Structures are given as C-alpha cells and as structure tokens.
Short mmCIF file of C-alpha atoms in Angstrom, two decimals:
data_model
loop_
_atom_site.label_atom_id
_atom_site.label_comp_id
_atom_site.label_asym_id
_atom_site.label_seq_id
_atom_site.Cartn_x
_atom_site.Cartn_y
_atom_site.Cartn_z
CA MET Q 7 -14.50 98.33 -25.13
CA VAL Q 8 -11.74 100.01 -23.10
CA GLY Q 9 -8.17 101.08 -23.71
CA PHE Q 10 -5.45 102.84 -21.73
CA LEU Q 11 -1.96 104.23 -22.13
CA ASP Q 12 1.08 102.83 -20.36
CA SER Q 13 2.54 106.30 -19.74
CA VAL Q 14 1.44 109.89 -19.10
CA ARG Q 15 1.22 112.03 -22.25
CA ASN Q 16 1.18 115.85 -22.33
CA PRO Q 17 -1.09 117.13 -25.16
CA LEU Q 18 1.03 120.30 -25.42
CA ARG Q 19 4.08 118.23 -26.38
CA GLU Q 20 2.30 116.15 -29.01
CA PRO Q 21 3.03 117.01 -32.68
CA ASP Q 22 0.67 119.26 -34.58
CA PHE Q 23 -2.22 117.74 -36.47
CA SER Q 24 -4.60 118.90 -39.17
CA VAL Q 25 -8.38 118.90 -39.13
CA TRP Q 26 -10.64 118.76 -42.16
CA TYR Q 27 -14.29 118.29 -42.96
CA ASP Q 28 -15.20 114.92 -44.41
CA THR Q 29 -17.74 115.71 -47.15
CA THR Q 30 -18.71 112.04 -47.51
CA ARG Q 31 -19.48 111.29 -43.86
CA HIS Q 32 -20.26 114.92 -42.98
CA TYR Q 33 -18.17 115.42 -39.85
CA LEU Q 34 -14.77 116.77 -38.81
CA THR Q 35 -11.82 114.40 -39.20
CA ALA Q 36 -8.29 114.67 -37.77
CA ASN Q 37 -5.05 112.73 -37.86
CA PRO Q 38 -4.77 110.64 -34.66
CA GLN Q 39 -2.09 111.55 -32.16
CA LEU Q 40 -2.54 108.57 -29.82
CA TYR Q 41 -3.32 104.92 -30.52
CA PHE Q 42 -5.06 102.62 -28.05
CA LYS Q 43 -5.28 98.84 -27.98
CA MET Q 44 -8.99 98.36 -27.42
CA PHE Q 45 -10.33 95.27 -25.63
CA THR Q 46 -13.37 94.07 -23.75
CA ASP Q 47 -12.66 94.21 -20.04
CA GLY Q 48 -14.11 91.30 -18.07
CA ARG Q 49 -16.92 92.41 -15.80
CA PHE Q 50 -17.10 91.38 -12.17
CA LYS Q 51 -19.14 88.25 -11.44
CA ARG Q 52 -20.24 87.06 -8.03
CA GLN Q 53 -19.08 83.55 -7.23
CA SER Q 54 -21.83 81.09 -6.33
CA LEU Q 55 -22.96 77.57 -7.15
CA ALA Q 56 -25.45 78.12 -9.97
CA GLU Q 57 -26.50 74.50 -10.58
CA SER Q 58 -25.70 70.92 -9.64
CA LYS Q 59 -26.92 68.02 -11.76
CA ARG Q 60 -26.32 64.39 -12.62
CA PRO Q 61 -26.70 64.05 -16.43
CA GLU Q 62 -25.33 60.49 -16.47
CA GLN Q 63 -25.20 57.68 -13.97
CA HIS Q 64 -21.46 58.08 -13.39
CA LYS Q 65 -21.26 61.85 -13.90
CA VAL Q 66 -21.92 64.82 -11.60
CA THR Q 67 -21.73 68.36 -12.99
CA LEU Q 68 -21.36 71.59 -11.01
CA LEU Q 69 -21.89 74.97 -12.70
CA PHE Q 70 -20.60 78.14 -11.02
CA GLY Q 71 -21.55 81.78 -11.57
CA ALA Q 72 -17.96 83.01 -12.06
CA PRO Q 73 -14.75 81.50 -13.44
CA GLN Q 74 -12.00 79.91 -11.38
CA PRO Q 75 -14.02 78.69 -8.38
CA GLU Q 76 -11.93 77.61 -5.40
CA ILE Q 77 -13.17 74.20 -4.27
CA LEU Q 78 -12.17 73.28 -0.74
CA GLU Q 79 -13.97 69.93 -0.64
CA PHE Q 80 -16.20 67.78 -2.84
CA SER Q 81 -17.59 64.53 -1.51
CA ILE Q 82 -20.30 61.97 -2.27
CA ASP Q 83 -21.59 59.70 0.48
CA SER Q 84 -20.20 56.13 0.35
CA ILE Q 85 -17.72 57.02 -2.41
CA ALA Q 86 -14.04 57.41 -1.54
CA PRO Q 87 -12.19 60.54 -2.78
CA GLU Q 88 -9.80 58.42 -4.87
CA GLU Q 89 -12.82 57.01 -6.74
CA ILE Q 90 -13.76 60.46 -8.06
CA ILE Q 91 -12.13 61.82 -11.24
CA THR Q 92 -12.25 65.60 -11.77
CA GLU Q 93 -12.65 67.08 -15.25
CA TYR Q 94 -12.67 70.83 -15.97
CA GLU Q 95 -14.94 71.27 -18.95
CA THR Q 96 -14.36 74.96 -19.67
CA LYS Q 97 -11.30 77.19 -19.86
CA GLY Q 98 -12.45 79.25 -16.87
CA ARG Q 99 -13.23 76.06 -14.89
CA ASP Q 100 -16.73 77.35 -14.10
CA THR Q 101 -18.13 73.97 -15.24
CA ILE Q 102 -16.68 70.96 -13.43
CA ASN Q 103 -17.48 67.30 -14.11
CA TYR Q 104 -16.91 64.68 -11.42
CA TRP Q 105 -16.75 61.14 -12.80
CA LEU Q 106 -17.56 58.34 -10.35
CA ASN Q 107 -15.18 55.46 -10.91
CA VAL Q 108 -17.28 52.81 -9.17
CA PRO Q 109 -19.45 49.88 -10.37
CA SER Q 110 -22.98 50.79 -11.43
CA GLU Q 111 -24.38 48.56 -8.67
CA ARG Q 112 -23.02 50.96 -6.05
CA LEU Q 113 -24.79 53.97 -7.54
CA GLY Q 114 -28.37 54.41 -6.44
CA ASP Q 115 -30.99 56.59 -8.07
CA THR Q 116 -30.19 59.41 -5.62
CA LEU Q 117 -26.71 60.39 -4.46
CA ARG Q 118 -26.08 62.77 -1.59
CA GLY Q 119 -22.96 64.76 -0.85
CA ARG Q 120 -21.61 68.25 -0.37
CA VAL Q 121 -19.28 70.82 -1.85
CA ILE Q 122 -17.38 73.43 0.16
CA TYR Q 123 -16.15 76.40 -1.87
CA LEU Q 124 -15.42 80.12 -1.57
CA LYS Q 125 -18.55 82.19 -2.22
CA HIS Q 126 -19.04 85.96 -2.40
CA ASP Q 127 -20.96 87.35 0.56
CA SER Q 128 -23.04 90.56 0.70
CA VAL Q 129 -19.91 92.77 0.60
CA ASN Q 130 -18.30 90.71 -2.20
CA SER Q 131 -15.75 89.03 0.05
CA LEU Q 132 -14.94 85.37 -0.57
CA VAL Q 133 -15.95 83.20 2.39
CA PRO Q 134 -16.30 79.40 2.74
CA ASP Q 135 -19.78 78.08 1.98
CA THR Q 136 -21.18 74.55 2.18
CA ALA Q 137 -23.77 73.44 -0.38
CA LYS Q 138 -25.55 70.14 0.17
CA LEU Q 139 -26.02 68.02 -2.94
CA GLU Q 140 -28.91 65.72 -3.79
CA LEU Q 141 -28.36 64.25 -7.22
CA PHE Q 142 -30.95 62.10 -8.99
CA TRP Q 143 -30.53 59.91 -12.06
CA LYS Q 144 -32.65 57.10 -13.41
CA TYR Q 145 -32.72 55.41 -16.77
CA PHE Q 146 -35.97 55.94 -18.66
CA GLU Q 147 -36.83 53.83 -21.68
CA SER Q 148 -37.44 55.82 -24.87
CA LYS Q 149 -40.47 55.25 -27.13
CA GLU Q 150 -38.28 53.59 -29.76
CA GLU Q 151 -36.68 51.28 -27.19
CA LYS Q 152 -40.09 50.40 -25.75
CA LYS Q 153 -41.45 49.58 -29.21
CA ALA Q 154 -38.42 47.41 -30.05
CA ARG Q 155 -38.68 45.59 -26.70
CA GLU Q 156 -42.39 44.84 -27.22
CA GLU Q 157 -41.70 43.50 -30.73
CA GLU Q 158 -38.98 41.21 -29.38
CA GLU Q 159 -41.33 39.96 -26.66
CA LYS Q 160 -43.88 39.06 -29.32
CA LYS Q 161 -41.21 37.21 -31.32
CA LYS Q 162 -40.15 35.32 -28.21
CA GLU Q 163 -43.75 34.31 -27.39
CA LYS Q 164 -44.29 33.13 -30.97
CA ALA Q 165 -41.07 31.11 -30.91
CA LEU Q 166 -42.11 29.38 -27.66
CA LYS Q 167 -45.58 28.71 -29.07
CA ASP Q 168 -44.12 27.19 -32.25
CA SER Q 169 -41.46 25.26 -30.28
CA VAL Q 170 -38.73 27.10 -32.16
CA GLU Q 171 -35.47 28.24 -30.61
CA TYR Q 172 -35.53 31.95 -29.88
CA ILE Q 173 -32.28 33.82 -30.53
CA PRO Q 174 -32.29 37.22 -28.81
CA PRO Q 175 -30.83 40.17 -30.75
CA LYS Q 176 -27.32 41.30 -29.98
CA VAL Q 177 -27.26 44.08 -27.40
CA PRO Q 178 -25.28 47.11 -28.64
CA ASN Q 179 -22.08 47.83 -26.74
CA PRO Q 180 -22.57 51.06 -24.72
CA PHE Q 181 -18.84 51.82 -24.93
CA LYS Q 182 -18.42 54.80 -27.27
CA VAL Q 183 -15.29 56.08 -28.98
CA ASP Q 184 -14.79 58.26 -32.03
CA PHE Q 185 -11.52 58.47 -33.91
CA SER Q 186 -10.02 60.15 -36.95
CA ARG Q 187 -11.18 58.70 -40.26
CA GLY Q 188 -10.08 59.23 -43.83
CA GLU Q 189 -6.62 60.44 -44.77
CA LEU Q 190 -4.24 61.47 -42.00
CA ASN Q 191 -1.82 64.37 -42.00
CA PRO Q 192 1.63 62.77 -41.39
CA GLU Q 193 2.44 65.63 -38.98
CA ARG Q 194 -0.64 64.93 -36.84
CA PRO Q 195 -1.55 62.08 -34.48
CA LEU Q 196 -4.45 59.68 -34.87
CA THR Q 197 -6.92 61.07 -32.33
CA PHE Q 198 -9.40 59.08 -30.20
CA THR Q 199 -12.28 60.80 -28.37
CA PHE Q 200 -13.99 58.73 -25.68
CA ALA Q 201 -17.42 59.41 -24.18
CA MET Q 202 -16.09 58.81 -20.65
CA PRO Q 203 -12.63 58.98 -19.04
CA LEU Q 204 -10.62 55.78 -19.29
CA THR Q 205 -9.47 53.96 -16.19
CA GLU Q 206 -7.54 51.16 -17.92
CA VAL Q 207 -5.57 51.28 -21.17
CA ASP Q 208 -3.64 48.25 -22.44
CA THR Q 209 -1.23 49.80 -24.94
CA THR Q 210 0.53 46.46 -25.43
CA ALA Q 211 -2.63 45.10 -27.05
CA ILE Q 212 -2.69 47.82 -29.75
CA GLU Q 213 -1.00 46.82 -33.01
CA LEU Q 214 -0.03 49.19 -35.82
CA TYR Q 215 1.16 47.89 -39.20
CA TYR Q 216 2.70 49.48 -42.26
CA VAL Q 217 0.83 48.15 -45.32
CA GLY Q 218 2.81 49.98 -48.01
CA GLU Q 219 2.91 52.98 -50.30
CA VAL Q 220 -0.41 54.11 -51.74
CA VAL Q 221 -0.74 53.45 -55.47
CA ASP Q 222 -2.09 56.45 -57.38
CA ASN Q 223 -4.30 54.41 -59.72
CA GLN Q 224 -6.56 52.44 -57.37
CA ASN Q 225 -8.86 51.27 -60.20
CA GLN Q 226 -6.48 48.72 -61.66
CA SER Q 227 -7.87 45.24 -61.04
CA GLY Q 228 -4.85 43.20 -62.07
CA PRO Q 229 -1.21 43.26 -63.12
CA MET Q 230 0.00 45.49 -65.98
CA ASP Q 231 0.81 44.11 -69.44
CA ARG Q 232 3.83 45.15 -71.52
CA LYS Q 233 1.98 48.20 -72.90
CA GLY Q 234 1.05 49.44 -69.44
CA ARG Q 235 -2.58 48.30 -69.67
CA ALA Q 236 -4.35 46.54 -66.81
CA SER Q 237 -4.87 42.87 -67.66
CA ALA Q 238 -7.75 40.76 -66.41
CA PRO Q 239 -7.44 39.41 -62.87
CA GLN Q 240 -5.98 35.92 -62.62
CA MET Q 241 -8.57 33.30 -61.67
CA ALA Q 242 -7.72 30.13 -59.75
CA ALA Q 243 -7.69 27.04 -61.94
CA ASP Q 244 -9.21 24.94 -59.17
CA SER Q 245 -12.18 26.44 -57.34
CA THR Q 246 -11.28 24.42 -54.27
CA ALA Q 247 -7.77 25.83 -54.07
CA VAL Q 248 -6.87 27.49 -50.81
CA ALA Q 249 -6.31 31.26 -51.08
CA GLU Q 250 -2.80 32.48 -50.45
CA LYS Q 251 -2.12 33.58 -46.91
CA GLU Q 252 -1.90 37.33 -46.50
CA PRO Q 253 1.77 38.32 -46.10
CA GLU Q 254 2.86 39.33 -42.63
CA LEU Q 255 3.00 43.10 -42.30
CA PRO Q 256 5.81 44.95 -40.51
CA LYS Q 257 4.87 46.47 -37.16
CA VAL Q 258 5.28 50.17 -36.53
CA ASP Q 259 6.37 51.77 -33.25
CA PHE Q 260 3.96 54.26 -31.70
CA THR Q 261 3.00 56.03 -28.49
CA PHE Q 262 -0.53 56.32 -27.09
CA GLU Q 263 -0.86 59.36 -24.82
CA GLN Q 264 -3.64 61.24 -23.09
CA ASP Q 265 -4.29 64.83 -24.17
CA THR Q 266 -2.99 67.38 -21.68
CA ALA Q 267 -6.12 69.57 -21.89
CA ASN Q 268 -8.95 67.04 -22.31
CA MET Q 269 -8.79 63.78 -20.38
CA LYS Q 270 -11.27 62.08 -22.74
CA ILE Q 271 -8.97 62.58 -25.76
CA TRP Q 272 -6.02 60.29 -26.52
CA HIS Q 273 -3.44 60.54 -29.32
CA LEU Q 274 -1.68 57.73 -31.18
CA ARG Q 275 1.59 59.14 -32.53
CA SER Q 276 4.08 57.58 -34.91
CA GLN Q 277 6.65 58.54 -37.53
CA TRP Q 278 4.10 58.48 -40.34
CA LYS Q 279 5.33 58.23 -43.93
CA PRO Q 280 3.58 60.39 -46.53
CA LYS Q 281 1.45 58.66 -49.18
CA SER Q 282 1.34 55.42 -47.20
CA LYS Q 283 -1.26 52.97 -45.93
CA TYR Q 284 -1.45 51.75 -42.35
CA ARG Q 285 -3.57 49.24 -40.45
CA MET Q 286 -4.48 49.51 -36.76
CA MET Q 287 -5.82 46.60 -34.72
CA ILE Q 288 -7.20 46.98 -31.20
CA PRO Q 289 -8.66 43.85 -29.56
CA ALA Q 290 -11.78 43.87 -27.40
CA GLY Q 291 -11.16 44.88 -23.81
CA ALA Q 292 -8.10 47.06 -24.44
CA PHE Q 293 -9.98 50.10 -23.08
CA ARG Q 294 -12.12 50.33 -19.94
CA ASN Q 295 -13.94 53.46 -18.77
CA VAL Q 296 -15.32 54.67 -15.43
CA ALA Q 297 -18.57 52.72 -16.01
CA SER Q 298 -16.54 49.47 -16.44
CA GLN Q 299 -17.53 49.38 -20.11
CA GLN Q 300 -15.04 47.85 -22.56
CA ASN Q 301 -14.46 48.38 -26.27
CA ASP Q 302 -15.28 45.96 -29.06
CA THR Q 303 -12.59 44.96 -31.56
CA ILE Q 304 -11.45 47.96 -33.62
CA LYS Q 305 -9.84 47.57 -37.06
CA LEU Q 306 -8.94 50.64 -39.08
CA ASP Q 307 -7.18 50.99 -42.45
CA PHE Q 308 -6.13 54.54 -43.29
CA ASN Q 309 -3.87 56.46 -45.65
CA THR Q 310 -1.59 59.44 -45.08
CA PHE Q 311 -1.49 62.60 -47.19
CA ASP Q 312 0.50 62.77 -50.41
CA LEU Q 313 2.73 65.85 -50.14
CA GLU Q 314 2.61 66.36 -53.93
CA LYS Q 315 -1.12 67.09 -53.75
CA TYR Q 316 -0.70 69.86 -51.17
CA GLY Q 317 1.22 73.11 -50.83
CA SER Q 318 3.56 74.58 -48.23
CA VAL Q 319 3.80 78.02 -46.63
CA LEU Q 320 7.11 79.32 -45.27
CA VAL Q 321 7.07 82.04 -42.60
CA ASN Q 322 10.25 83.93 -41.68
CA VAL Q 323 9.99 85.35 -38.14
CA MET Q 324 12.26 88.18 -37.05
CA GLY Q 325 11.75 88.73 -33.33
CA LYS Q 326 12.04 92.04 -31.51
CA ARG Q 327 14.44 90.49 -29.00
CA HIS Q 328 16.19 87.16 -28.62
CA ASP Q 329 13.68 86.11 -25.93
CA SER Q 330 10.53 87.25 -27.83
CA ARG Q 331 7.97 84.52 -28.37
CA TYR Q 332 5.15 84.35 -30.90
CA VAL Q 333 2.26 82.22 -32.12
CA ILE Q 334 1.96 81.93 -35.92
CA TYR Q 335 -1.54 81.26 -37.24
CA LEU Q 336 -2.35 79.87 -40.67
CA ARG Q 337 -5.95 80.74 -41.56
CA ASN Q 338 -8.24 80.01 -44.45
CA GLU Q 339 -9.69 82.80 -46.56
CA GLY Q 340 -12.55 83.25 -44.08
CA GLY Q 341 -10.17 83.67 -41.14
CA LYS Q 342 -10.59 80.25 -39.49
CA VAL Q 343 -7.39 78.83 -37.99
CA ILE Q 344 -6.31 75.68 -39.84
CA ASP Q 345 -2.82 75.32 -38.31
CA GLU Q 346 -0.57 77.09 -35.84
CA VAL Q 347 2.95 77.14 -34.44
CA ARG Q 348 3.32 78.01 -30.75
CA HIS Q 349 6.41 79.23 -28.87
CA ALA Q 350 7.95 80.52 -32.10
CA HIS Q 351 11.00 82.80 -32.05
CA THR Q 352 13.38 84.18 -34.67
CA GLY Q 353 13.64 81.63 -37.48
CA VAL Q 354 11.87 80.04 -40.45
CA TYR Q 355 8.71 77.97 -39.91
CA ARG Q 356 7.02 75.74 -42.48
CA PHE Q 357 3.36 74.78 -42.78
CA ASN Q 358 3.08 71.56 -44.79
CA TYR Q 359 0.06 69.82 -46.30
CA VAL Q 360 -1.83 73.04 -46.99
CA GLN Q 361 -4.90 72.62 -49.19
CA PRO Q 362 -4.56 74.52 -52.49
CA GLY Q 363 -6.43 77.81 -52.30
CA LYS Q 364 -6.27 81.14 -50.51
CA VAL Q 365 -4.86 81.45 -46.98
CA ARG Q 366 -3.85 84.16 -44.52
CA VAL Q 367 -1.06 84.36 -41.94
CA SER Q 368 -1.25 86.26 -38.66
CA VAL Q 369 1.18 86.55 -35.74
CA LEU Q 370 0.49 86.86 -32.01
CA GLU Q 371 3.09 88.51 -29.80
CA ASP Q 372 2.92 86.01 -26.93
CA ASN Q 373 4.34 88.01 -24.02
CA ASN Q 374 3.90 85.27 -21.40
CA ASP Q 375 4.67 82.39 -23.82
CA ASN Q 376 1.54 80.41 -22.88
CA GLY Q 377 0.58 79.69 -26.48
CA ILE Q 378 -2.76 81.56 -26.44
CA TRP Q 379 -4.00 85.14 -26.80
CA ASP Q 380 -4.53 86.96 -23.50
CA THR Q 381 -6.84 89.92 -23.22
CA GLY Q 382 -6.05 93.06 -21.23
CA ASN Q 383 -7.05 93.97 -17.70
CA LEU Q 384 -7.77 97.56 -16.74
CA ILE Q 385 -7.40 97.00 -12.97
CA GLU Q 386 -4.08 95.19 -13.36
CA ARG Q 387 -2.98 97.74 -16.01
CA ARG Q 388 -2.18 94.93 -18.42
CA GLN Q 389 -2.41 95.55 -22.15
CA PRO Q 390 -3.91 92.88 -24.46
CA GLU Q 391 -1.39 90.88 -26.42
CA ARG Q 392 -0.79 92.24 -29.89
CA THR Q 393 -1.87 90.25 -32.94
CA GLU Q 394 -1.34 91.40 -36.51
CA PRO Q 395 -2.08 89.92 -39.96
CA TYR Q 396 0.70 89.46 -42.46
CA VAL Q 397 0.49 92.03 -45.27
CA ASP Q 398 2.73 91.87 -48.35
CA GLU Q 399 4.32 94.80 -50.16
CA ARG Q 400 1.12 95.31 -52.16
CA GLY Q 401 -0.96 95.57 -49.01
CA GLU Q 402 -2.62 92.17 -49.59
CA GLU Q 403 -3.36 89.67 -46.81
CA ILE Q 404 -4.35 86.78 -49.11
CA ILE Q 405 -1.69 84.20 -50.04
CA GLU Q 406 -2.28 81.88 -52.99
CA VAL Q 407 -1.22 78.26 -52.39
#
C-alpha cells in the first residue's frame, strides 16, 4: 500500500498535537496531522506472449504477461482478416479471443499463423516481436458419448435383424444460449448470453406479446361466485367440442441490442409494465453464430415485478461543483452491489424494486466520469478516486427497507 500528498507540507507549521499512552494496546498514540489515501500501486510487468491455445474449433486465445498489449498484426493462414472477430475477455485486455467466422470444413486440426506485437526487451523497451502460432484442436469423444453411441449401434443392429424400422435419436442442437428467467425488473432488459458471437440476427422474426396484468391469486381454478368464492371450472357439454381459439395478444415494441462491453451478450429492451405477464416467441434460425449453428424455437412466458412487494431508496446528491460527477452504489448488508447509478450529479436519484431488508449506500467521486473506480498511480502522481459510505446522523450505515 502506498500514499502521497499533492502538496509540500512543513511540519513546523502544522497544528500542535497530543500524545498519550494507550493502556489497552500498550503503545504511544497521537492525533493524526496528515491523512493519506492509501492504494495498491500496480507493479511493473514485462510484456510477452505467455500462452496461445485453441480451446474450441472456432476460437483462438492469446494470453499476455501484462495488460494492454499492443497488437500490430494477427493472422491465420488461409483465413481472411475480415473473417476474424476479436473479443477482449478481460478489462486489461491481457486475454484476447479471436473467433474464426468460417465454416467448420475449412478448419483443420492444426492452424498456423502469427502475431506481431510490442514486447519488452532486455532493457524493458517495447520492440516489435513476431511469434509463430501452431494451434491444434480435435474433437475427442467422451466416455459417456462413447457408451451412448455403442448402445445405439446395438439397437440399430437389433432393429435390422428383426426387420423393424430403426429411428435414430434426435441429435441435440449445439447452439447454446442462456437468458433471464423468472420475474423481470421492469427497469432492466431481458438479457441473452450466447456461447459464441453472433454473425446473423433477424430481429424481425422476434415477437413480444403483452398477455395481461398478473392476478395475485393464481390458485383460483374458475370464475368467482357472488360471495367471492372460486366456483368449479366449467366443463364442455360435448367432449368432441372444439376448444375456443386463444385470443390474439397485442404485440409490444422492443429493441434488441448487443452489449457494449461483451459481444456475446444481447439485451431485449421494452417499456415493461409492472405486475404484468409477457410472452416472447423466437423462431428457429433467428440467430446464427460463428460456427454456423442456429437456434431452436424459443418460447418464454415471464412476469415483471410488482412494485407493491418491493421498497424504494431515494438518494439526494449535492455535488461539490456543477460539473462534479458521481457513481451511487446500492449494496446489500454484506456490501455486494445490487444496483448503481452512473454519471450522477446534483439531484435526487431513486432505486426502485429493492428487496425488503437491510441495505447500504456508498458514493464514488468519479473524477473522469468513466463510471468506474480508478486506483491511484504513484509515477503519474494521480490520487485514487474517493469513495465513501453513507452514514446517517446516528453514525449508522445500514438502511432498513
């Protein structure tokens, strides 16, 4: 940990202070005259290519010894530059993924290429260096897959022997996507996380419907009688009667956008209504990734939060200057961030849909208005950005919601 002062201080001009012996800890104690913002200064790291690997058929990963590597050229034999998608996996960009947007048939077991980057030499000067790449990948069948394949082969042989039609099992779709499930915060988007970057997205094929307001009592099986009791469900008089057609639902406008920080994350945004039910329909083939894999049909019914079941926290910010910017953090009792407001200035900010319980509020003085906390730098003489917890008049940090 290090700390420094922004100005020169003369000890002779500092105010007097008292010294006393602490009988509990058994050493001399004094009132502090100077306060330092302590931080961990980043140590120097030599830049070099630490590792190159090919964890997936369409993915090449380079790991560097220091953050912010300067790549002058990256190339793979027989693959055009426009067919390579670059993904920075870490904040410091010391781990870089290169996705190969080409058909699997064009990718052999071994790929060769090169990367030219700036590397530290013996006197710690950055000079261009060329590293040759030889990247191997091959699919190996697992024990479980081998066992399942052998069982299917036995079933097929038995079917041929018995002159019975053999129906092979359905092959699972390798396309993988995970999305938000359960209730949705009306102030948040519906988030999709894909295993690989998408190369084609047909937003016109996505359909979003408003089903209606969520009924509090979901256990009622039929209409209500005059006394407010649930009556028995109405049965059709004729068992051959055709069921009523489901009423047509109103469509809802939305946007489907890629996350600015993670290219494998997409957000579906809409003007969600609280305490409401929605239905999303995505047909097969609406998404295609770098491996030319396509999605199966996706149908999702979900509800939005009921504001009456949650609390709200109001934060009144009074900035030092008219151009001061802050980040307001809402944390749980353990200190984990559950919500935040970036680029805040003087004004009132509201956190909605807060789970009942104990929370904390802290404020970051965001000097460069980048929305994140920045540490200090001793060489650049830059102090770390100040962050303080909210404390009420009783000296308590905990807020009851």
